[in-house]
One Martini backbone bead per residue (centre of mass of N, CA, C, O) as a GRO file, in nm:
protein
  145
    1UNK     BB    1  12.812  -5.232  -6.379
    2UNK     BB    2  12.784  -5.583  -6.304
    3UNK     BB    3  12.730  -5.755  -5.998
    4UNK     BB    4  12.770  -6.093  -5.863
    5UNK     BB    5  12.695  -6.224  -5.548
    6UNK     BB    6  12.779  -6.562  -5.448
    7UNK     BB    7  12.705  -6.867  -5.300
    8UNK     BB    8  12.889  -7.074  -5.447
    9UNK     BB    9  12.951  -7.332  -5.679
   10UNK     BB   10  12.940  -7.441  -5.995
   11UNK     BB   11  12.906  -7.777  -6.159
   12UNK     BB   12  12.716  -7.742  -6.393
   13UNK     BB   13  12.750  -7.717  -6.728
   14UNK     BB   14  12.471  -7.603  -6.821
   15UNK     BB   15  12.497  -7.350  -6.636
   16UNK     BB   16  12.770  -7.235  -6.729
   17UNK     BB   17  12.683  -7.204  -7.023
   18UNK     BB   18  12.453  -7.006  -6.976
   19UNK     BB   19  12.618  -6.787  -6.835
   20UNK     BB   20  12.822  -6.740  -7.062
   21UNK     BB   21  12.615  -6.649  -7.270
   22UNK     BB   22  12.505  -6.398  -7.104
   23UNK     BB   23  12.774  -6.256  -7.072
   24UNK     BB   24  12.810  -6.211  -7.373
   25UNK     BB   25  12.550  -6.054  -7.427
   26UNK     BB   26  12.611  -5.824  -7.207
   27UNK     BB   27  12.880  -5.701  -7.330
   28UNK     BB   28  12.725  -5.487  -7.509
   29UNK     BB   29  12.635  -5.309  -7.233
   30UNK     BB   30  12.819  -5.452  -7.001
   31UNK     BB   31  12.987  -5.521  -6.732
   32UNK     BB   32  13.062  -5.851  -6.588
   33UNK     BB   33  13.052  -5.990  -6.248
   34UNK     BB   34  13.140  -6.297  -6.078
   35UNK     BB   35  13.112  -6.382  -5.729
   36UNK     BB   36  13.244  -6.655  -5.550
   37UNK     BB   37  13.159  -6.792  -5.248
   38UNK     BB   38  13.197  -6.966  -4.979
   39UNK     BB   39  13.040  -7.242  -4.846
   40UNK     BB   40  12.906  -7.257  -4.503
   41UNK     BB   41  12.785  -7.011  -4.311
   42UNK     BB   42  12.599  -6.741  -4.243
   43UNK     BB   43  12.824  -6.575  -4.098
   44UNK     BB   44  13.060  -6.618  -4.299
   45UNK     BB   45  12.913  -6.532  -4.552
   46UNK     BB   46  12.842  -6.246  -4.455
   47UNK     BB   47  13.130  -6.151  -4.412
   48UNK     BB   48  13.214  -6.184  -4.712
   49UNK     BB   49  13.008  -5.995  -4.829
   50UNK     BB   50  13.095  -5.739  -4.670
   51UNK     BB   51  13.386  -5.740  -4.803
   52UNK     BB   52  13.270  -5.715  -5.112
   53UNK     BB   53  13.108  -5.481  -5.073
   54UNK     BB   54  13.009  -5.150  -5.187
   55UNK     BB   55  12.892  -4.840  -5.085
   56UNK     BB   56  12.901  -4.711  -5.388
   57UNK     BB   57  12.707  -4.910  -5.458
   58UNK     BB   58  12.423  -5.074  -5.580
   59UNK     BB   59  12.255  -5.277  -5.351
   60UNK     BB   60  12.105  -5.603  -5.417
   61UNK     BB   61  11.885  -5.803  -5.249
   62UNK     BB   62  11.804  -6.131  -5.272
   63UNK     BB   63  11.458  -6.169  -5.161
   64UNK     BB   64  11.163  -6.321  -5.090
   65UNK     BB   65  11.069  -6.037  -4.925
   66UNK     BB   66  11.083  -5.861  -5.150
   67UNK     BB   67  11.035  -5.680  -5.414
   68UNK     BB   68  10.817  -5.685  -5.688
   69UNK     BB   69  10.884  -5.718  -6.042
   70UNK     BB   70  10.873  -5.658  -6.351
   71UNK     BB   71  11.060  -5.628  -6.629
   72UNK     BB   72  11.012  -5.324  -6.661
   73UNK     BB   73  11.069  -5.242  -6.367
   74UNK     BB   74  11.356  -5.354  -6.366
   75UNK     BB   75  11.466  -5.172  -6.593
   76UNK     BB   76  11.407  -4.907  -6.440
   77UNK     BB   77  11.594  -4.960  -6.203
   78UNK     BB   78  11.853  -4.971  -6.366
   79UNK     BB   79  11.831  -4.696  -6.503
   80UNK     BB   80  11.806  -4.519  -6.247
   81UNK     BB   81  12.070  -4.601  -6.114
   82UNK     BB   82  12.259  -4.500  -6.340
   83UNK     BB   83  12.137  -4.206  -6.352
   84UNK     BB   84  12.233  -4.149  -6.040
   85UNK     BB   85  12.561  -4.251  -6.067
   86UNK     BB   86  12.595  -4.540  -6.067
   87UNK     BB   87  12.846  -4.774  -6.172
   88UNK     BB   88  12.726  -5.005  -5.975
   89UNK     BB   89  12.556  -5.317  -5.968
   90UNK     BB   90  12.474  -5.525  -5.686
   91UNK     BB   91  12.413  -5.863  -5.659
   92UNK     BB   92  12.270  -6.068  -5.392
   93UNK     BB   93  12.327  -6.419  -5.328
   94UNK     BB   94  12.242  -6.622  -5.106
   95UNK     BB   95  12.199  -6.873  -4.928
   96UNK     BB   96  11.961  -7.089  -4.806
   97UNK     BB   97  11.989  -6.928  -4.511
   98UNK     BB   98  12.090  -6.664  -4.596
   99UNK     BB   99  12.128  -6.356  -4.418
  100UNK     BB  100  12.214  -6.108  -4.243
  101UNK     BB  101  12.105  -5.803  -4.138
  102UNK     BB  102  12.365  -5.653  -4.209
  103UNK     BB  103  12.345  -5.701  -4.510
  104UNK     BB  104  12.065  -5.585  -4.563
  105UNK     BB  105  12.141  -5.293  -4.448
  106UNK     BB  106  12.359  -5.245  -4.696
  107UNK     BB  107  12.116  -5.225  -4.874
  108UNK     BB  108  11.907  -5.050  -5.106
  109UNK     BB  109  11.766  -5.330  -5.198
  110UNK     BB  110  11.483  -5.557  -5.211
  111UNK     BB  111  11.451  -5.855  -5.414
  112UNK     BB  112  11.189  -6.037  -5.586
  113UNK     BB  113  11.090  -6.303  -5.815
  114UNK     BB  114  10.956  -6.492  -5.583
  115UNK     BB  115  10.795  -6.726  -5.364
  116UNK     BB  116  10.986  -6.914  -5.469
  117UNK     BB  117  11.218  -7.177  -5.474
  118UNK     BB  118  11.553  -7.200  -5.597
  119UNK     BB  119  11.806  -7.307  -5.735
  120UNK     BB  120  12.091  -7.143  -5.734
  121UNK     BB  121  12.180  -7.177  -6.035
  122UNK     BB  122  11.908  -7.107  -6.161
  123UNK     BB  123  11.886  -6.822  -6.047
  124UNK     BB  124  12.132  -6.706  -6.185
  125UNK     BB  125  12.008  -6.736  -6.465
  126UNK     BB  126  11.758  -6.563  -6.425
  127UNK     BB  127  11.904  -6.301  -6.358
  128UNK     BB  128  12.064  -6.272  -6.622
  129UNK     BB  129  11.821  -6.270  -6.809
  130UNK     BB  130  11.686  -6.013  -6.683
  131UNK     BB  131  11.916  -5.823  -6.740
  132UNK     BB  132  11.914  -5.857  -7.043
  133UNK     BB  133  11.621  -5.774  -7.088
  134UNK     BB  134  11.658  -5.488  -6.981
  135UNK     BB  135  11.853  -5.390  -7.203
  136UNK     BB  136  11.660  -5.440  -7.434
  137UNK     BB  137  11.441  -5.248  -7.339
  138UNK     BB  138  11.622  -4.985  -7.310
  139UNK     BB  139  11.701  -5.030  -7.640
  140UNK     BB  140  11.458  -5.116  -7.818
  141UNK     BB  141  11.477  -5.433  -7.840
  142UNK     BB  142  11.428  -5.728  -7.943
  143UNK     BB  143  11.278  -5.996  -7.696
  144UNK     BB  144  11.070  -5.955  -7.472
  145UNK     BB  145  10.812  -6.073  -7.685
   0.00000   0.00000   0.00000
């Protein structure tokens, strides 16, 4: 199972349509759950994230300072994590002000997709697309290139 914990709710229909499309595509490979937390301030958001994450899951913090992987490396990370017996991979997308060190310390891995900053909703779409691409790669199905 893939879980995505994110701060804030999407309002734009074109983004929710994109996300719904990729959730449908991913349902062929895994269950996916998106948990939207209330946007307030870094401390309250971090408290809510800590209440939501599970120590038994493989928790990945999306962080601009995290490790960068290409799509094949990302698919290998997903494959290795499930192979090691984790039933759930949880991706955490903090708000624009980031998260507390306590949240980062609860994560198994910190991942960056770019040195650039993206709008929150757009990044959620990018993450879902890359997760989908990973499953296509892992199943030797056309799509990747």
